[in-house]
PDB file of C-alpha atoms in Angstrom:
ATOM      1  CA  MET A 336     -24.184-137.196 195.042  1.00 75.00           C
ATOM      2  CA  GLY A 337     -22.272-134.399 196.761  1.00 92.00           C
ATOM      3  CA  LEU A 338     -20.529-133.673 200.214  1.00 97.00           C
ATOM      4  CA  ASP A 339     -23.743-133.319 202.140  1.00 96.00           C
ATOM      5  CA  GLU A 340     -25.120-136.734 201.024  1.00 97.00           C
ATOM      6  CA  ILE A 341     -21.740-138.559 201.924  1.00 97.00           C
ATOM      7  CA  ARG A 342     -21.579-136.879 205.301  1.00 97.00           C
ATOM      8  CA  ARG A 343     -25.105-138.250 205.980  1.00 98.00           C
ATOM      9  CA  ARG A 344     -24.359-141.730 204.928  1.00 98.00           C
ATOM     10  CA  ILE A 345     -21.260-141.938 206.973  1.00 98.00           C
ATOM     11  CA  SER A 346     -22.853-140.881 210.133  1.00 98.00           C
ATOM     12  CA  ALA A 347     -25.689-143.349 209.337  1.00 98.00           C
ATOM     13  CA  ALA A 348     -23.016-146.182 208.803  1.00 98.00           C
ATOM     14  CA  GLU A 349     -21.445-144.951 212.200  1.00 98.00           C
ATOM     15  CA  THR A 350     -24.622-145.302 213.986  1.00 98.00           C
ATOM     16  CA  ALA A 351     -25.692-148.582 212.405  1.00 97.00           C
ATOM     17  CA  SER A 352     -22.384-150.173 213.441  1.00 96.00           C
ATOM     18  CA  GLY A 353     -22.491-148.848 216.890  1.00 96.00           C
ATOM     19  CA  ARG A 354     -19.556-146.468 216.310  1.00 94.00           C
ATOM     20  CA  ALA A 355     -19.179-143.305 217.939  1.00 95.00           C
ATOM     21  CA  ALA A 356     -20.303-140.120 215.783  1.00 95.00           C
ATOM     22  CA  GLY A 357     -17.257-138.574 214.159  1.00 95.00           C
ATOM     23  CA  GLU A 358     -15.345-141.346 214.484  1.00 97.00           C
ATOM     24  CA  VAL A 359     -14.656-141.927 211.026  1.00 98.00           C
ATOM     25  CA  THR A 360     -12.418-139.152 209.137  1.00 98.00           C
ATOM     26  CA  LEU A 361     -13.485-138.424 205.540  1.00 98.00           C
ATOM     27  CA  ILE A 362     -10.825-137.977 203.121  1.00 98.00           C
ATOM     28  CA  ALA A 363     -12.147-136.178 200.005  1.00 98.00           C
ATOM     29  CA  VAL A 364     -10.122-137.567 197.033  1.00 97.00           C
ATOM     30  CA  SER A 365      -9.483-134.361 194.992  1.00 96.00           C
ATOM     31  CA  LYS A 366      -6.929-135.727 192.389  1.00 93.00           C
ATOM     32  CA  VAL A 367      -7.456-134.459 188.923  1.00 91.00           C
ATOM     33  CA  GLN A 368     -10.629-132.255 190.122  1.00 94.00           C
ATOM     34  CA  PRO A 369     -10.842-128.880 188.593  1.00 93.00           C
ATOM     35  CA  PRO A 370     -10.373-126.229 191.181  1.00 95.00           C
ATOM     36  CA  ASP A 371     -13.837-124.706 191.264  1.00 95.00           C
ATOM     37  CA  ARG A 372     -15.163-128.247 192.349  1.00 95.00           C
ATOM     38  CA  VAL A 373     -12.503-128.533 195.083  1.00 97.00           C
ATOM     39  CA  GLU A 374     -13.227-124.876 196.323  1.00 97.00           C
ATOM     40  CA  ALA A 375     -16.911-125.604 196.506  1.00 96.00           C
ATOM     41  CA  VAL A 376     -16.010-128.620 198.926  1.00 97.00           C
ATOM     42  CA  LEU A 377     -13.502-126.342 200.854  1.00 98.00           C
ATOM     43  CA  ASP A 378     -16.282-123.587 201.264  1.00 97.00           C
ATOM     44  CA  ALA A 379     -18.632-126.192 202.445  1.00 97.00           C
ATOM     45  CA  GLY A 380     -16.138-126.721 205.545  1.00 97.00           C
ATOM     46  CA  GLN A 381     -14.420-130.009 204.282  1.00 98.00           C
ATOM     47  CA  ARG A 382     -10.844-129.777 205.375  1.00 98.00           C
ATOM     48  CA  VAL A 383      -9.196-133.315 204.877  1.00 98.00           C
ATOM     49  CA  PHE A 384      -8.370-134.162 201.394  1.00 98.00           C
ATOM     50  CA  GLY A 385      -6.437-136.882 199.478  1.00 98.00           C
ATOM     51  CA  GLU A 386      -4.103-136.592 196.594  1.00 97.00           C
ATOM     52  CA  ASN A 387      -2.316-139.054 194.588  1.00 96.00           C
ATOM     53  CA  TYR A 388       0.305-137.275 192.929  1.00 96.00           C
ATOM     54  CA  VAL A 389       3.228-134.991 194.734  1.00 97.00           C
ATOM     55  CA  GLN A 390       3.494-132.682 191.638  1.00 95.00           C
ATOM     56  CA  GLU A 391      -0.206-132.095 191.289  1.00 95.00           C
ATOM     57  CA  ALA A 392      -0.555-131.566 194.910  1.00 97.00           C
ATOM     58  CA  ALA A 393       2.457-129.131 195.142  1.00 96.00           C
ATOM     59  CA  GLY A 394       0.749-127.021 192.278  1.00 95.00           C
ATOM     60  CA  LYS A 395      -2.480-126.372 193.905  1.00 95.00           C
ATOM     61  CA  TRP A 396      -2.592-126.769 197.721  1.00 97.00           C
ATOM     62  CA  PRO A 397      -0.043-124.377 198.902  1.00 96.00           C
ATOM     63  CA  GLY A 398      -2.338-121.572 197.726  1.00 96.00           C
ATOM     64  CA  TRP A 399      -5.607-123.092 199.196  1.00 97.00           C
ATOM     65  CA  ARG A 400      -3.743-123.433 202.692  1.00 97.00           C
ATOM     66  CA  GLU A 401      -3.226-119.655 202.717  1.00 96.00           C
ATOM     67  CA  ARG A 402      -6.668-119.046 202.098  1.00 96.00           C
ATOM     68  CA  PHE A 403      -8.338-122.035 204.071  1.00 97.00           C
ATOM     69  CA  ALA A 404      -7.410-122.828 207.730  1.00 96.00           C
ATOM     70  CA  GLY A 405      -6.859-126.383 209.090  1.00 97.00           C
ATOM     71  CA  ILE A 406      -6.454-128.305 205.816  1.00 98.00           C
ATOM     72  CA  GLU A 407      -4.979-131.827 206.293  1.00 98.00           C
ATOM     73  CA  LEU A 408      -3.603-133.370 203.292  1.00 98.00           C
ATOM     74  CA  HIS A 409      -3.071-137.048 202.825  1.00 98.00           C
ATOM     75  CA  MET A 410      -1.011-138.887 200.351  1.00 98.00           C
ATOM     76  CA  ILE A 411      -3.096-142.067 198.934  1.00 97.00           C
ATOM     77  CA  GLY A 412      -1.174-142.722 195.714  1.00 96.00           C
ATOM     78  CA  PRO A 413       2.021-144.668 195.207  1.00 95.00           C
ATOM     79  CA  LEU A 414       5.058-142.549 196.652  1.00 96.00           C
ATOM     80  CA  GLN A 415       8.387-142.575 194.862  1.00 94.00           C
ATOM     81  CA  THR A 416      11.597-142.256 196.737  1.00 94.00           C
ATOM     82  CA  ASN A 417      12.727-139.478 194.695  1.00 95.00           C
ATOM     83  CA  LYS A 418       9.495-137.520 195.420  1.00 95.00           C
ATOM     84  CA  LEU A 419       9.951-138.063 199.367  1.00 96.00           C
ATOM     85  CA  LYS A 420      11.327-134.695 200.294  1.00 94.00           C
ATOM     86  CA  PRO A 421       8.588-132.632 198.782  1.00 95.00           C
ATOM     87  CA  ALA A 422       6.058-135.172 200.003  1.00 97.00           C
ATOM     88  CA  LEU A 423       7.166-134.597 203.540  1.00 96.00           C
ATOM     89  CA  GLU A 424       6.973-130.935 203.211  1.00 95.00           C
ATOM     90  CA  LEU A 425       3.366-131.128 201.692  1.00 97.00           C
ATOM     91  CA  PHE A 426       1.558-134.067 203.522  1.00 98.00           C
ATOM     92  CA  ASP A 427       0.215-134.530 206.877  1.00 98.00           C
ATOM     93  CA  ALA A 428      -0.344-138.398 206.541  1.00 98.00           C
ATOM     94  CA  ILE A 429       1.105-141.055 203.911  1.00 98.00           C
ATOM     95  CA  HIS A 430      -1.004-143.777 203.410  1.00 98.00           C
ATOM     96  CA  THR A 431       1.145-145.630 200.940  1.00 98.00           C
ATOM     97  CA  LEU A 432       4.201-147.032 203.060  1.00 98.00           C
ATOM     98  CA  ASP A 433       4.959-150.184 201.039  1.00 97.00           C
ATOM     99  CA  ARG A 434       8.456-151.345 200.992  1.00 97.00           C
ATOM    100  CA  PRO A 435      11.588-151.512 202.857  1.00 96.00           C
ATOM    101  CA  SER A 436      13.502-149.055 200.841  1.00 96.00           C
ATOM    102  CA  LEU A 437      11.141-146.510 201.184  1.00 97.00           C
ATOM    103  CA  ALA A 438      10.970-146.906 204.906  1.00 98.00           C
ATOM    104  CA  GLY A 439      14.824-146.542 205.091  1.00 97.00           C
ATOM    105  CA  LYS A 440      14.719-143.500 203.167  1.00 97.00           C
ATOM    106  CA  LEU A 441      11.523-142.186 205.008  1.00 97.00           C
ATOM    107  CA  ALA A 442      13.151-142.835 208.257  1.00 97.00           C
ATOM    108  CA  ARG A 443      16.430-140.787 207.359  1.00 97.00           C
ATOM    109  CA  GLN A 444      14.449-137.761 206.310  1.00 96.00           C
ATOM    110  CA  VAL A 445      12.163-137.862 209.229  1.00 95.00           C
ATOM    111  CA  GLN A 446      15.011-137.863 211.511  1.00 94.00           C
ATOM    112  CA  ALA A 447      16.609-134.759 209.581  1.00 93.00           C
ATOM    113  CA  ARG A 448      13.409-133.033 209.767  1.00 93.00           C
ATOM    114  CA  GLY A 449      12.577-133.851 213.319  1.00 92.00           C
ATOM    115  CA  ALA A 450       8.868-134.345 212.146  1.00 92.00           C
ATOM    116  CA  CYS A 451       6.917-137.277 210.920  1.00 94.00           C
ATOM    117  CA  PRO A 452       3.659-137.358 209.226  1.00 97.00           C
ATOM    118  CA  GLN A 453       0.896-139.885 210.176  1.00 98.00           C
ATOM    119  CA  LEU A 454       2.006-143.127 208.395  1.00 98.00           C
ATOM    120  CA  PHE A 455      -0.041-146.076 207.092  1.00 98.00           C
ATOM    121  CA  VAL A 456       1.471-149.246 205.639  1.00 98.00           C
ATOM    122  CA  GLN A 457      -0.251-150.324 202.405  1.00 98.00           C
ATOM    123  CA  VAL A 458      -1.163-153.969 202.352  1.00 98.00           C
ATOM    124  CA  ASN A 459      -1.887-155.703 199.053  1.00 98.00           C
ATOM    125  CA  THR A 460      -4.686-157.908 200.549  1.00 97.00           C
ATOM    126  CA  GLY A 461      -5.500-159.429 197.228  1.00 97.00           C
ATOM    127  CA  ALA A 462      -1.969-160.202 196.161  1.00 96.00           C
ATOM    128  CA  GLU A 463      -2.434-158.496 192.920  1.00 96.00           C
ATOM    129  CA  PRO A 464       0.741-158.432 190.925  1.00 94.00           C
ATOM    130  CA  GLN A 465      -0.349-155.006 189.381  1.00 94.00           C
ATOM    131  CA  LYS A 466      -1.062-153.236 192.903  1.00 94.00           C
ATOM    132  CA  ALA A 467       1.465-151.906 195.406  1.00 95.00           C
ATOM    133  CA  GLY A 468       1.546-152.828 198.955  1.00 97.00           C
ATOM    134  CA  VAL A 469       3.096-155.496 201.234  1.00 98.00           C
ATOM    135  CA  LEU A 470       1.961-158.873 200.845  1.00 98.00           C
ATOM    136  CA  PRO A 471      -0.336-159.991 203.728  1.00 97.00           C
ATOM    137  CA  ASP A 472       1.928-162.658 205.015  1.00 97.00           C
ATOM    138  CA  GLU A 473       4.899-160.327 204.832  1.00 97.00           C
ATOM    139  CA  ALA A 474       3.035-157.500 206.650  1.00 98.00           C
ATOM    140  CA  ASP A 475       3.772-158.141 210.449  1.00 98.00           C
ATOM    141  CA  ALA A 476       7.840-158.282 209.779  1.00 98.00           C
ATOM    142  CA  PHE A 477       7.387-154.895 207.488  1.00 98.00           C
ATOM    143  CA  ILE A 478       5.530-153.211 210.591  1.00 98.00           C
ATOM    144  CA  ALA A 479       8.400-154.441 212.911  1.00 98.00           C
ATOM    145  CA  GLN A 480      10.888-153.213 210.499  1.00 98.00           C
ATOM    146  CA  CYS A 481       9.374-149.739 210.377  1.00 98.00           C
ATOM    147  CA  ARG A 482       9.230-149.568 214.215  1.00 97.00           C
ATOM    148  CA  ALA A 483      12.830-150.844 214.329  1.00 98.00           C
ATOM    149  CA  LEU A 484      13.513-147.593 212.194  1.00 97.00           C
ATOM    150  CA  ASP A 485      11.701-145.414 214.698  1.00 96.00           C
ATOM    151  CA  LEU A 486       8.830-144.920 212.365  1.00 97.00           C
ATOM    152  CA  ALA A 487       5.543-144.428 214.187  1.00 94.00           C
ATOM    153  CA  ILE A 488       2.920-146.494 212.295  1.00 98.00           C
ATOM    154  CA  ALA A 489      -0.555-145.140 212.706  1.00 98.00           C
ATOM    155  CA  GLY A 490      -2.538-147.673 210.997  1.00 98.00           C
ATOM    156  CA  LEU A 491      -2.971-149.760 207.700  1.00 98.00           C
ATOM    157  CA  MET A 492      -4.523-149.165 204.221  1.00 98.00           C
ATOM    158  CA  CYS A 493      -5.741-151.587 201.548  1.00 98.00           C
ATOM    159  CA  ILE A 494      -7.713-151.295 198.223  1.00 97.00           C
ATOM    160  CA  PRO A 495      -9.610-154.564 197.699  1.00 97.00           C
ATOM    161  CA  PRO A 496      -9.801-156.140 194.350  1.00 96.00           C
ATOM    162  CA  GLU A 497     -12.279-154.717 192.022  1.00 93.00           C
ATOM    163  CA  ASP A 498     -15.382-156.985 191.393  1.00 88.00           C
ATOM    164  CA  LEU A 499     -14.856-159.035 194.509  1.00 95.00           C
ATOM    165  CA  ASP A 500     -16.483-158.787 197.928  1.00 97.00           C
ATOM    166  CA  PRO A 501     -14.616-156.379 199.845  1.00 98.00           C
ATOM    167  CA  VAL A 502     -15.682-157.683 203.334  1.00 98.00           C
ATOM    168  CA  PRO A 503     -13.076-160.540 203.856  1.00 98.00           C
ATOM    169  CA  HIS A 504     -10.243-158.008 202.655  1.00 98.00           C
ATOM    170  CA  PHE A 505     -11.417-155.314 205.300  1.00 98.00           C
ATOM    171  CA  ARG A 506     -11.589-158.229 207.838  1.00 98.00           C
ATOM    172  CA  ALA A 507      -8.025-159.371 207.048  1.00 98.00           C
ATOM    173  CA  LEU A 508      -6.742-155.584 207.312  1.00 98.00           C
ATOM    174  CA  ARG A 509      -8.515-155.248 210.562  1.00 98.00           C
ATOM    175  CA  ASP A 510      -7.193-158.623 212.131  1.00 98.00           C
ATOM    176  CA  MET A 511      -3.742-157.435 210.814  1.00 98.00           C
ATOM    177  CA  ALA A 512      -4.017-154.016 212.796  1.00 98.00           C
ATOM    178  CA  ALA A 513      -5.248-155.503 215.768  1.00 98.00           C
ATOM    179  CA  ARG A 514      -2.511-158.227 215.938  1.00 97.00           C
ATOM    180  CA  ASN A 515      -0.010-155.158 215.563  1.00 98.00           C
ATOM    181  CA  GLY A 516      -1.653-152.892 218.170  1.00 98.00           C
ATOM    182  CA  LEU A 517      -2.644-150.546 215.302  1.00 98.00           C
ATOM    183  CA  ALA A 518      -5.752-148.190 215.544  1.00 97.00           C
ATOM    184  CA  GLY A 519      -6.075-146.658 211.906  1.00 98.00           C
ATOM    185  CA  LEU A 520      -7.836-148.467 209.243  1.00 98.00           C
ATOM    186  CA  SER A 521      -7.898-146.624 205.872  1.00 98.00           C
ATOM    187  CA  MET A 522     -10.299-148.498 203.933  1.00 98.00           C
ATOM    188  CA  GLY A 523     -13.575-147.966 201.886  1.00 97.00           C
ATOM    189  CA  MET A 524     -13.912-145.891 198.662  1.00 96.00           C
ATOM    190  CA  SER A 525     -17.182-144.358 197.021  1.00 94.00           C
ATOM    191  CA  ALA A 526     -18.720-147.768 196.235  1.00 93.00           C
ATOM    192  CA  ASP A 527     -18.026-149.786 199.642  1.00 96.00           C
ATOM    193  CA  PHE A 528     -17.253-146.995 202.466  1.00 98.00           C
ATOM    194  CA  GLU A 529     -20.431-148.109 204.322  1.00 97.00           C
ATOM    195  CA  THR A 530     -19.385-151.691 204.445  1.00 98.00           C
ATOM    196  CA  ALA A 531     -15.829-150.579 205.365  1.00 98.00           C
ATOM    197  CA  ILE A 532     -17.138-148.606 208.245  1.00 98.00           C
ATOM    198  CA  ALA A 533     -19.261-151.532 209.640  1.00 98.00           C
ATOM    199  CA  GLU A 534     -15.743-153.356 209.374  1.00 98.00           C
ATOM    200  CA  GLY A 535     -14.043-150.856 211.658  1.00 98.00           C
ATOM    201  CA  ALA A 536     -12.623-148.399 209.018  1.00 98.00           C
ATOM    202  CA  THR A 537     -11.377-145.300 210.689  1.00 98.00           C
ATOM    203  CA  HIS A 538     -10.438-143.317 207.403  1.00 98.00           C
ATOM    204  CA  VAL A 539     -12.604-143.629 204.217  1.00 98.00           C
ATOM    205  CA  ARG A 540     -11.274-142.237 200.696  1.00 98.00           C
ATOM    206  CA  ILE A 541     -14.084-140.955 198.665  1.00 98.00           C
ATOM    207  CA  GLY A 542     -13.670-138.922 195.307  1.00 96.00           C
ATOM    208  CA  SER A 543     -16.093-139.142 192.555  1.00 92.00           C
ATOM    209  CA  ALA A 544     -19.113-139.570 194.789  1.00 94.00           C
ATOM    210  CA  ILE A 545     -18.463-136.083 196.240  1.00 96.00           C
ATOM    211  CA  PHE A 546     -16.818-134.288 193.308  1.00 94.00           C
ATOM    212  CA  GLY A 547     -18.363-135.886 190.312  1.00 88.00           C
ATOM    213  CA  ALA A 548     -16.654-138.131 187.772  1.00 83.00           C
ATOM    214  CA  ARG A 549     -13.004-137.275 186.929  1.00 75.00           C
ATOM    215  CA  ASP A 550     -12.076-135.917 183.523  1.00 72.00           C
ATOM    216  CA  TYR A 551      -8.609-137.336 182.663  1.00 64.00           C
ATOM    217  CA  GLY A 552      -8.576-135.634 179.349  1.00 61.00           C
TER     218      GLY A 552
END
């Protein structure tokens, strides 16, 4: 499909849902993608990227940051507490704040550094046992706990269950964000980003539709 087509579809979805042009941030998910594909997207002017693994991101993004100005890197995979320090050095945003132990350690590191990335709380809207994220009925308390630690929460993130209508999940996340005075909604991927934009997404995470299928071989 490619970057230009995704940009066109995001723009059309913004217009169709009465959103302002450029209101939605496209996060190009570059995990496990070959360097030549990522560089082609960088050459085309994309500057916001998403990675799932701290080690993988650390191996490739410092070099690209030297060559391309204005890169913004978002952590969209599960964050282990033992990878927190390098993650804070690498990432401008973390979308997977999902448990009290991580929040506590993050708060201590942030205070020591004097700087904090944009933070999104991951909510497991489908209450799926195999997925990370705060359960919906625990989200309000967790957001309050993060704020009590002086962590500035920018928004919420979810990954709806596969093969189910994502709309109820997007709406639940939107309602949760509104209730907690949060503006950011990180929701929508290659298969459902237009639906997510219609439901209020501020950040969409798109990989294969931009770069092509991943090769995990």
